[in-house]
């Protein structure tokens, strides 16, 4: 039994005036907001990979975060010890969900059969741990990017053997996710993209990816998995041109392969930034297209062009994101996964707890702010006012396709239409937002 986090007591809600470093000041799981408990809106999840498997190495330096389970001669023993520590961490944080890749929970074997055997044994082990824990599975996924066999892609690899190997892996990961009662299954196209068109048949690769996803959807129905299938967009890193660039690009892909009613999106804050968008833009886009699924909450560094995966700490940015979540109808079966890692100098077990506690509180506070903005209705009213002209019968007729281009031209000229510019009132609304934040 790992005693790694067991010294730490469970973090509790103590309110805003608490002096305790490890306490929730804003996250009161039971607090009723917009008709349901805060925990049901937010559905926080701990990411197994960043919290238990990340070792602090970077392109310039060796691992700095060396946990006991990382150095065991018997890899399966290490995996069980890691799982023990994981469930201790879930207990300390008191959060309702976790997420994992196959490779986070079980070591690679000598061949695919052995890898799957290791994985299935660890899934059984997690199932037992879950019996004694409140933690549920938000989503499972497959790591189809770390091993060199995936260097030219998984589903989009020029080698059909890699496609088949990846499909086999995903089948077993979907089985495991179903077995553990997961609410979603995620596919992040780790190396689904290309470096140069000199060696790439892009149309062929996209057809491969469409086929792969179709197989996943068919299998979901076959086994009666009731969770959502989610694609996680990301524009770059590792490849120069990732196929799942952003929400709009993925939607176009889903449409092309007839999957837009079967698959939703897992949106990540840092990926939005890399795509030149804000998180709220990505959320609003997905909601508008009917594919808002779940969130990976983290933050990037605007000064760095890669996925730094820091824990979120910008109240205004998170408030705007969660405001769009509420307007979009909420996260449903999705949740908020902390796809975030501590810095490589944060080597203490407690650093991981501080990181989550701060991020949980930040998100809860942002959600309370966003809910208050929705309840006050001022922003919504300002937007409605701006589009009020479209409520007239003539404007509606234009939008509903009842008027041809010639008819619009005729009436416009007959009426002597002469539009007057109107202020967008951006600064007024920004001030309103700043005034309302608490
Ligand atoms: C990487 C992704 C990854 C996915 C899961 O940038 O965010 O962590 O969330 O494979
Ligand atoms: Ni992610
Ligand atoms: Ni990421």
Short mmCIF file of C-alpha atoms and ligand atoms in Angstrom, two decimals:
data_model
loop_
_atom_site.label_atom_id
_atom_site.label_comp_id
_atom_site.label_asym_id
_atom_site.label_seq_id
_atom_site.Cartn_x
_atom_site.Cartn_y
_atom_site.Cartn_z
CA UNK A 1 0.00 0.00 0.00
CA UNK A 2 1.47 3.37 -0.94
CA UNK A 3 1.36 5.88 1.84
CA UNK A 4 2.13 8.67 -0.50
CA UNK A 5 -0.78 11.02 0.08
CA UNK A 6 -2.28 9.29 3.10
CA UNK A 7 -0.69 11.72 5.57
CA UNK A 8 -2.83 14.47 4.07
CA UNK A 9 -6.32 15.06 5.35
CA UNK A 10 -9.30 15.43 3.04
CA UNK A 11 -9.65 19.03 1.86
CA UNK A 12 -12.94 20.56 3.00
CA UNK A 13 -15.02 23.60 2.21
CA UNK A 14 -14.34 26.23 4.86
CA UNK A 15 -15.60 29.41 3.26
CA UNK A 16 -13.89 32.59 2.16
CA UNK A 17 -12.44 33.57 5.54
CA UNK A 18 -10.52 30.37 6.17
CA UNK A 19 -6.82 30.85 6.90
CA UNK A 20 -5.97 27.27 6.08
CA UNK A 21 -3.90 26.87 2.92
CA UNK A 22 -5.48 23.54 1.97
CA UNK A 23 -9.18 24.38 2.18
CA UNK A 24 -11.85 25.14 -0.39
CA UNK A 25 -13.01 28.73 -0.08
CA UNK A 26 -15.44 28.79 -3.01
CA UNK A 27 -16.07 25.17 -3.89
CA UNK A 28 -18.98 24.15 -1.73
CA UNK A 29 -19.99 20.97 -3.57
CA UNK A 30 -23.54 20.98 -2.19
CA UNK A 31 -24.31 24.65 -2.78
CA UNK A 32 -27.38 24.99 -4.99
CA UNK A 33 -26.74 27.16 -8.06
CA UNK A 34 -29.13 27.55 -11.01
CA UNK A 35 -31.23 24.70 -9.65
CA UNK A 36 -28.60 22.05 -8.89
CA UNK A 37 -25.57 21.44 -6.68
CA UNK A 38 -22.31 23.07 -7.74
CA UNK A 39 -20.59 19.66 -7.98
CA UNK A 40 -23.11 18.57 -10.64
CA UNK A 41 -22.42 21.61 -12.80
CA UNK A 42 -18.65 21.32 -12.58
CA UNK A 43 -17.99 17.55 -12.43
CA UNK A 44 -14.28 17.99 -11.65
CA UNK A 45 -11.83 15.28 -12.64
CA UNK A 46 -8.21 14.54 -11.73
CA UNK A 47 -6.01 13.57 -14.71
CA UNK A 48 -4.04 10.40 -13.94
CA UNK A 49 -1.23 11.22 -16.38
CA UNK A 50 -0.26 14.64 -15.10
CA UNK A 51 -0.80 13.83 -11.43
CA UNK A 52 0.65 10.33 -11.18
CA UNK A 53 2.78 9.69 -14.26
CA UNK A 54 4.40 13.04 -15.14
CA UNK A 55 8.02 13.16 -13.97
CA UNK A 56 9.06 16.75 -14.64
CA UNK A 57 11.47 15.97 -17.47
CA UNK A 58 11.69 18.54 -20.27
CA UNK A 59 13.78 18.79 -23.48
CA UNK A 60 16.64 20.22 -21.40
CA UNK A 61 16.55 18.20 -18.24
CA UNK A 62 16.04 14.86 -16.53
CA UNK A 63 13.06 13.93 -14.34
CA UNK A 64 12.73 16.01 -11.20
CA UNK A 65 9.52 14.44 -9.90
CA UNK A 66 10.48 10.88 -9.05
CA UNK A 67 7.71 9.04 -7.23
CA UNK A 68 8.32 5.67 -5.57
CA UNK A 69 6.13 3.78 -8.08
CA UNK A 70 8.22 5.05 -11.01
CA UNK A 71 11.31 3.12 -10.01
CA UNK A 72 9.96 -0.37 -9.25
CA UNK A 73 11.74 -3.21 -11.04
CA UNK A 74 8.37 -4.95 -11.48
CA UNK A 75 6.36 -2.55 -13.64
CA UNK A 76 3.02 -4.11 -12.65
CA UNK A 77 3.87 -3.68 -8.98
CA UNK A 78 4.66 -0.03 -9.74
CA UNK A 79 1.31 0.32 -11.55
CA UNK A 80 -0.61 -1.02 -8.53
CA UNK A 81 1.31 1.26 -6.20
CA UNK A 82 0.55 4.19 -8.50
CA UNK A 83 -3.16 3.28 -8.43
CA UNK A 84 -3.09 3.15 -4.62
CA UNK A 85 -1.54 6.63 -4.56
CA UNK A 86 -4.06 7.86 -7.17
CA UNK A 87 -7.04 6.83 -5.08
CA UNK A 88 -5.43 8.39 -2.01
CA UNK A 89 -5.11 11.65 -3.97
CA UNK A 90 -8.77 11.42 -5.06
CA UNK A 91 -9.71 10.94 -1.40
CA UNK A 92 -7.62 13.94 -0.31
CA UNK A 93 -9.13 16.22 -2.98
CA UNK A 94 -12.68 14.90 -2.56
CA UNK A 95 -13.38 15.39 -6.28
CA UNK A 96 -15.99 13.25 -8.03
CA UNK A 97 -14.11 12.01 -11.14
CA UNK A 98 -10.82 10.95 -12.69
CA UNK A 99 -9.54 10.35 -16.25
CA UNK A 100 -6.81 8.10 -17.68
CA UNK A 101 -4.99 6.80 -20.76
CA UNK A 102 -4.33 3.05 -21.00
CA UNK A 103 -0.58 3.69 -20.65
CA UNK A 104 -1.03 5.78 -17.49
CA UNK A 105 -2.50 2.90 -15.55
CA UNK A 106 -0.64 -0.09 -17.01
CA UNK A 107 2.84 -0.64 -18.45
CA UNK A 108 3.49 -1.54 -22.08
CA UNK A 109 4.19 -5.28 -22.51
CA UNK A 110 6.54 -7.13 -24.84
CA UNK A 111 3.80 -7.24 -27.50
CA UNK A 112 0.19 -6.09 -27.97
CA UNK A 113 -1.23 -9.17 -26.27
CA UNK A 114 0.88 -8.61 -23.19
CA UNK A 115 0.11 -4.87 -23.16
CA UNK A 116 -3.61 -5.68 -23.21
CA UNK A 117 -3.16 -8.30 -20.48
CA UNK A 118 -1.41 -5.72 -18.27
CA UNK A 119 -4.13 -3.19 -19.04
CA UNK A 120 -6.98 -5.56 -18.27
CA UNK A 121 -5.37 -6.58 -14.98
CA UNK A 122 -5.06 -2.93 -13.98
CA UNK A 123 -8.64 -2.19 -15.03
CA UNK A 124 -9.72 -4.94 -12.61
CA UNK A 125 -7.53 -3.38 -9.96
CA UNK A 126 -9.10 0.07 -10.54
CA UNK A 127 -12.58 -1.46 -10.45
CA UNK A 128 -11.81 -2.79 -6.96
CA UNK A 129 -10.34 0.52 -5.83
CA UNK A 130 -13.49 2.28 -7.07
CA UNK A 131 -15.64 0.10 -4.80
CA UNK A 132 -14.00 1.73 -1.81
CA UNK A 133 -13.93 5.24 -3.26
CA UNK A 134 -16.30 8.01 -4.31
CA UNK A 135 -14.29 8.66 -7.46
CA UNK A 136 -16.01 7.81 -10.74
CA UNK A 137 -14.54 7.72 -14.25
CA UNK A 138 -15.23 10.84 -16.33
CA UNK A 139 -13.48 9.40 -19.35
CA UNK A 140 -10.99 6.89 -20.57
CA UNK A 141 -8.70 7.22 -23.58
CA UNK A 142 -5.84 5.49 -25.38
CA UNK A 143 -2.31 6.80 -25.62
CA UNK A 144 -1.72 6.47 -29.36
CA UNK A 145 1.16 8.94 -29.51
CA UNK A 146 4.04 8.15 -27.09
CA UNK A 147 5.46 4.93 -28.53
CA UNK A 148 7.64 5.26 -31.67
CA UNK A 149 5.21 3.02 -33.61
CA UNK A 150 2.85 6.02 -33.61
CA UNK A 151 5.44 8.53 -34.84
CA UNK A 152 3.64 8.92 -38.20
CA UNK A 153 0.16 8.84 -36.65
CA UNK A 154 -2.23 6.20 -35.34
CA UNK A 155 -5.44 6.18 -37.43
CA UNK A 156 -3.71 8.35 -40.06
CA UNK A 157 -0.50 6.31 -40.29
CA UNK A 158 0.61 5.41 -43.84
CA UNK A 159 1.06 1.84 -42.51
CA UNK A 160 -2.26 -0.05 -42.19
CA UNK A 161 -0.73 -2.22 -39.47
CA UNK A 162 -0.55 0.82 -37.22
CA UNK A 163 -4.22 1.56 -38.00
CA UNK A 164 -5.13 -2.00 -37.02
CA UNK A 165 -2.94 -1.91 -33.88
CA UNK A 166 -4.55 1.39 -32.85
CA UNK A 167 -8.08 0.14 -33.56
CA UNK A 168 -7.40 -2.94 -31.40
CA UNK A 169 -6.11 -0.73 -28.58
CA UNK A 170 -9.13 1.58 -28.76
CA UNK A 171 -11.54 -1.37 -28.74
CA UNK A 172 -10.05 -2.56 -25.46
CA UNK A 173 -9.95 0.95 -23.99
CA UNK A 174 -13.64 1.38 -24.84
CA UNK A 175 -14.41 -1.95 -23.17
CA UNK A 176 -12.50 -0.81 -20.07
CA UNK A 177 -14.21 2.58 -20.01
CA UNK A 178 -17.59 0.86 -20.17
CA UNK A 179 -16.60 -1.65 -17.48
CA UNK A 180 -15.56 1.17 -15.15
CA UNK A 181 -18.80 3.09 -15.77
CA UNK A 182 -17.11 5.95 -17.66
CA UNK A 183 -19.31 8.85 -18.79
CA UNK A 184 -17.29 9.56 -21.94
CA UNK A 185 -14.63 8.12 -24.21
CA UNK A 186 -12.11 10.66 -25.56
CA UNK A 187 -9.95 10.60 -28.67
CA UNK A 188 -7.19 13.16 -28.83
CA UNK A 189 -5.47 12.85 -32.21
CA UNK A 190 -1.99 12.95 -30.69
CA UNK A 191 -0.03 12.48 -33.88
CA UNK A 192 -2.92 12.66 -36.36
CA UNK A 193 -1.47 15.35 -38.60
CA UNK A 194 1.56 15.87 -40.77
CA UNK A 195 4.91 17.62 -40.93
CA UNK A 196 5.27 18.07 -44.71
CA UNK A 197 3.08 17.50 -47.76
CA UNK A 198 6.20 16.22 -49.54
CA UNK A 199 5.51 12.84 -47.94
CA UNK A 200 1.81 13.08 -47.10
CA UNK A 201 -1.47 12.16 -48.83
CA UNK A 202 -3.76 14.35 -46.74
CA UNK A 203 -7.03 13.15 -48.34
CA UNK A 204 -6.09 9.53 -47.72
CA UNK A 205 -5.19 10.23 -44.10
CA UNK A 206 -8.48 12.04 -43.45
CA UNK A 207 -10.42 9.13 -44.97
CA UNK A 208 -8.51 6.80 -42.63
CA UNK A 209 -9.42 9.02 -39.67
CA UNK A 210 -13.08 9.13 -40.76
CA UNK A 211 -13.17 5.33 -41.02
CA UNK A 212 -11.51 4.92 -37.63
CA UNK A 213 -14.03 7.18 -35.93
CA UNK A 214 -16.92 5.42 -37.68
CA UNK A 215 -15.64 2.10 -36.33
CA UNK A 216 -15.52 3.61 -32.83
CA UNK A 217 -19.09 4.88 -33.09
CA UNK A 218 -20.36 1.55 -34.44
CA UNK A 219 -18.65 -0.28 -31.61
CA UNK A 220 -20.06 2.10 -29.01
CA UNK A 221 -23.58 1.16 -30.16
CA UNK A 222 -22.73 -2.51 -30.43
CA UNK A 223 -21.59 -2.79 -26.81
CA UNK A 224 -24.26 -0.42 -25.51
CA UNK A 225 -21.80 2.11 -24.11
CA UNK A 226 -23.99 4.98 -22.95
CA UNK A 227 -21.23 7.57 -22.63
CA UNK A 228 -20.38 10.21 -25.20
CA UNK A 229 -17.63 9.83 -27.78
CA UNK A 230 -15.52 12.99 -27.74
CA UNK A 231 -12.80 14.37 -30.00
CA UNK A 232 -10.31 16.74 -28.42
CA UNK A 233 -9.21 19.46 -30.86
CA UNK A 234 -5.65 20.78 -30.82
CA UNK A 235 -4.04 22.85 -33.60
CA UNK A 236 -0.36 21.99 -33.33
CA UNK A 237 2.14 20.11 -31.19
CA UNK A 238 3.28 17.48 -31.74
CA UNK A 239 2.81 17.78 -35.53
CA UNK A 240 2.99 21.09 -37.38
CA UNK A 241 -0.47 20.53 -38.89
CA UNK A 242 -2.84 18.66 -36.58
CA UNK A 243 -6.02 17.55 -38.37
CA UNK A 244 -8.25 18.32 -35.37
CA UNK A 245 -7.22 21.98 -35.42
CA UNK A 246 -10.11 23.55 -33.51
CA UNK A 247 -13.84 23.14 -32.82
CA UNK A 248 -14.93 24.45 -36.23
CA UNK A 249 -12.44 22.26 -38.12
CA UNK A 250 -13.47 19.13 -36.23
CA UNK A 251 -17.11 19.91 -36.90
CA UNK A 252 -16.37 20.12 -40.63
CA UNK A 253 -14.64 16.73 -40.39
CA UNK A 254 -17.57 15.19 -38.51
CA UNK A 255 -20.00 16.55 -41.13
CA UNK A 256 -17.93 15.16 -44.00
CA UNK A 257 -18.03 11.67 -42.48
CA UNK A 258 -21.64 11.90 -41.24
CA UNK A 259 -20.71 11.73 -37.55
CA UNK A 260 -21.89 15.13 -36.30
CA UNK A 261 -24.77 13.62 -34.33
CA UNK A 262 -22.60 10.88 -32.80
CA UNK A 263 -19.50 12.68 -31.60
CA UNK A 264 -19.01 15.77 -29.46
CA UNK A 265 -15.94 17.74 -28.42
CA UNK A 266 -13.64 17.80 -25.43
CA UNK A 267 -12.32 21.36 -25.48
CA UNK A 268 -9.06 22.36 -23.82
CA UNK A 269 -8.24 25.92 -22.76
CA UNK A 270 -4.56 25.73 -23.74
CA UNK A 271 -5.43 24.22 -27.14
CA UNK A 272 -7.82 27.10 -27.81
CA UNK A 273 -4.99 29.54 -27.12
CA UNK A 274 -2.63 27.65 -29.48
CA UNK A 275 -5.31 27.86 -32.19
CA UNK A 276 -5.40 31.63 -31.80
CA UNK A 277 -8.77 31.52 -30.05
CA UNK A 278 -10.03 32.10 -26.55
CA UNK A 279 -11.49 29.22 -24.52
CA UNK A 280 -14.91 30.89 -24.55
CA UNK A 281 -14.80 31.16 -28.34
CA UNK A 282 -14.24 27.42 -28.63
CA UNK A 283 -17.00 26.68 -26.13
CA UNK A 284 -19.46 29.02 -27.84
CA UNK A 285 -18.61 27.52 -31.25
CA UNK A 286 -19.16 23.96 -30.03
CA UNK A 287 -22.39 24.90 -28.23
CA UNK A 288 -23.71 26.68 -31.31
CA UNK A 289 -22.99 23.58 -33.41
CA UNK A 290 -24.54 21.23 -30.85
CA UNK A 291 -21.28 19.44 -30.02
CA UNK A 292 -20.24 20.80 -26.62
CA UNK A 293 -19.13 17.72 -24.70
CA UNK A 294 -16.57 18.25 -21.95
CA UNK A 295 -13.70 20.51 -20.92
CA UNK A 296 -9.99 20.08 -20.23
CA UNK A 297 -9.30 23.01 -17.94
CA UNK A 298 -5.79 24.36 -17.78
CA UNK A 299 -3.98 27.40 -19.03
CA UNK A 300 -1.16 28.14 -21.42
CA UNK A 301 1.46 30.80 -21.20
CA UNK A 302 0.73 33.54 -23.72
CA UNK A 303 4.51 34.08 -23.99
CA UNK A 304 5.18 30.47 -24.95
CA UNK A 305 3.89 28.73 -28.05
CA UNK A 306 3.38 25.27 -26.62
CA UNK A 307 1.02 23.33 -24.39
CA UNK A 308 2.40 24.27 -20.95
CA UNK A 309 -0.68 22.74 -19.25
CA UNK A 310 -0.59 24.93 -16.16
CA UNK A 311 -3.40 24.86 -13.63
CA UNK A 312 -5.97 27.58 -14.38
CA UNK A 313 -5.78 30.78 -12.33
CA UNK A 314 -7.31 33.56 -14.41
CA UNK A 315 -10.70 34.40 -12.91
CA UNK A 316 -11.94 36.59 -15.72
CA UNK A 317 -10.98 34.14 -18.49
CA UNK A 318 -12.59 31.22 -16.64
CA UNK A 319 -15.72 33.25 -15.87
CA UNK A 320 -16.17 34.09 -19.55
CA UNK A 321 -15.64 30.43 -20.48
CA UNK A 322 -18.14 29.14 -17.92
CA UNK A 323 -20.62 31.87 -18.88
CA UNK A 324 -20.62 30.33 -22.37
CA UNK A 325 -20.99 26.85 -20.84
CA UNK A 326 -24.13 27.96 -19.01
CA UNK A 327 -25.54 29.73 -22.08
CA UNK A 328 -24.77 26.57 -24.06
CA UNK A 329 -26.88 24.43 -21.73
CA UNK A 330 -24.16 23.06 -19.41
CA UNK A 331 -21.78 20.13 -19.63
CA UNK A 332 -24.26 17.26 -19.30
CA UNK A 333 -22.29 13.99 -19.18
CA UNK A 334 -19.06 15.96 -19.60
CA UNK A 335 -17.11 17.62 -16.85
CA UNK A 336 -14.03 19.68 -16.09
CA UNK A 337 -10.85 17.65 -16.26
CA UNK A 338 -7.69 19.17 -14.84
CA UNK A 339 -5.45 18.41 -17.78
CA UNK A 340 -2.78 20.34 -15.94
CA UNK A 341 0.58 19.63 -14.38
CA UNK A 342 2.64 21.10 -11.60
CA UNK A 343 5.89 22.81 -12.62
CA UNK A 344 9.06 20.73 -12.58
CA UNK A 345 10.32 22.49 -9.47
CA UNK A 346 7.14 21.58 -7.55
CA UNK A 347 8.39 18.24 -6.35
CA UNK A 348 6.47 17.72 -3.09
CA UNK A 349 3.35 15.57 -2.91
CA UNK A 350 1.62 18.54 -1.32
CA UNK A 351 2.33 20.73 -4.38
CA UNK A 352 -0.09 18.55 -6.33
CA UNK A 353 -2.77 19.16 -3.74
CA UNK A 354 -2.19 22.92 -3.66
CA UNK A 355 -2.41 22.98 -7.46
CA UNK A 356 -5.77 21.20 -7.55
CA UNK A 357 -7.24 23.08 -4.61
CA UNK A 358 -6.42 26.44 -6.19
CA UNK A 359 -7.79 25.38 -9.55
CA UNK A 360 -10.98 23.91 -8.08
CA UNK A 361 -11.61 27.12 -6.17
CA UNK A 362 -10.84 29.28 -9.17
CA UNK A 363 -13.29 27.33 -11.34
CA UNK A 364 -15.98 27.31 -8.64
CA UNK A 365 -15.60 31.04 -8.11
CA UNK A 366 -15.72 31.62 -11.87
CA UNK A 367 -18.85 29.49 -12.13
CA UNK A 368 -20.56 31.42 -9.34
CA UNK A 369 -19.65 34.65 -11.12
CA UNK A 370 -20.91 33.31 -14.43
CA UNK A 371 -24.16 32.12 -12.85
CA UNK A 372 -24.67 35.55 -11.32
CA UNK A 373 -24.10 37.18 -14.71
CA UNK A 374 -26.71 34.87 -16.20
CA UNK A 375 -29.15 35.57 -13.38
CA UNK A 376 -28.72 39.34 -13.64
CA UNK A 377 -29.27 39.09 -17.38
CA UNK A 378 -27.53 42.37 -18.24
CA UNK A 379 -25.13 40.93 -20.80
CA UNK A 380 -27.84 38.87 -22.43
CA UNK A 381 -30.08 41.94 -22.60
CA UNK A 382 -27.30 43.98 -24.21
CA UNK A 383 -26.83 41.31 -26.89
CA UNK A 384 -30.59 40.99 -27.46
CA UNK A 385 -30.83 44.76 -27.82
CA UNK A 386 -28.08 44.74 -30.43
CA UNK A 387 -29.98 42.25 -32.60
CA UNK A 388 -33.46 43.62 -31.89
CA UNK A 389 -33.80 44.85 -35.48
CA UNK A 390 -34.12 41.24 -36.60
CA UNK A 391 -37.44 40.92 -34.77
CA UNK A 392 -39.35 42.92 -37.37
CA UNK A 393 -41.42 40.91 -39.91
CA UNK A 394 -39.39 42.25 -42.87
CA UNK A 395 -36.07 41.27 -41.29
CA UNK A 396 -37.43 37.85 -40.30
CA UNK A 397 -38.62 37.27 -43.85
CA UNK A 398 -35.08 37.92 -45.09
CA UNK A 399 -33.53 35.50 -42.63
CA UNK A 400 -36.12 32.80 -43.18
CA UNK A 401 -35.41 32.74 -46.90
CA UNK A 402 -38.78 34.20 -47.92
CA UNK A 403 -37.19 36.96 -50.00
CA UNK A 404 -34.93 36.59 -53.04
CA UNK A 405 -31.95 38.81 -53.70
CA UNK A 406 -33.99 40.86 -56.23
CA UNK A 407 -36.89 41.28 -53.78
CA UNK A 408 -34.54 42.47 -51.06
CA UNK A 409 -32.97 44.88 -53.54
CA UNK A 410 -36.36 46.24 -54.62
CA UNK A 411 -37.70 46.87 -51.11
CA UNK A 412 -34.39 48.29 -49.89
CA UNK A 413 -34.33 50.84 -52.71
CA UNK A 414 -38.07 51.60 -52.44
CA UNK A 415 -37.78 52.30 -48.72
CA UNK A 416 -34.59 54.29 -49.12
CA UNK A 417 -32.88 52.15 -46.46
CA UNK A 418 -29.87 54.04 -45.10
CA UNK A 419 -28.22 52.21 -42.16
CA UNK A 420 -26.78 54.34 -39.35
CA UNK A 421 -23.74 52.95 -37.49
CA UNK A 422 -24.50 52.04 -33.85
CA UNK A 423 -22.01 51.62 -31.05
CA UNK A 424 -21.09 48.07 -30.04
CA UNK A 425 -20.61 49.39 -26.48
CA UNK A 426 -17.67 47.08 -25.83
CA UNK A 427 -16.01 49.22 -23.13
CA UNK A 428 -19.30 49.73 -21.31
CA UNK A 429 -19.82 45.94 -21.23
CA UNK A 430 -16.23 45.26 -20.17
CA UNK A 431 -16.69 47.68 -17.30
CA UNK A 432 -19.95 45.99 -16.38
CA UNK A 433 -18.19 42.62 -16.30
CA UNK A 434 -15.39 43.96 -14.10
CA UNK A 435 -17.91 45.55 -11.75
CA UNK A 436 -19.86 42.34 -11.40
CA UNK A 437 -16.91 39.97 -10.72
CA UNK A 438 -16.53 38.91 -7.10
C1 LIG B 1 -2.54 16.86 -25.02
C2 LIG B 1 -3.90 16.52 -24.66
C3 LIG B 1 -4.04 15.21 -23.91
C4 LIG B 1 -5.47 14.74 -23.97
C5 LIG B 1 -5.66 13.31 -23.65
O1 LIG B 1 -2.21 18.00 -25.34
O2 LIG B 1 -4.44 17.58 -23.94
O3 LIG B 1 -3.62 15.35 -22.59
O4 LIG B 1 -6.29 15.50 -23.14
O5 LIG B 1 -4.99 12.49 -24.51
NI1 LIG B 2 -6.32 17.56 -22.99
NI1 LIG B 3 -3.25 19.53 -24.05
#
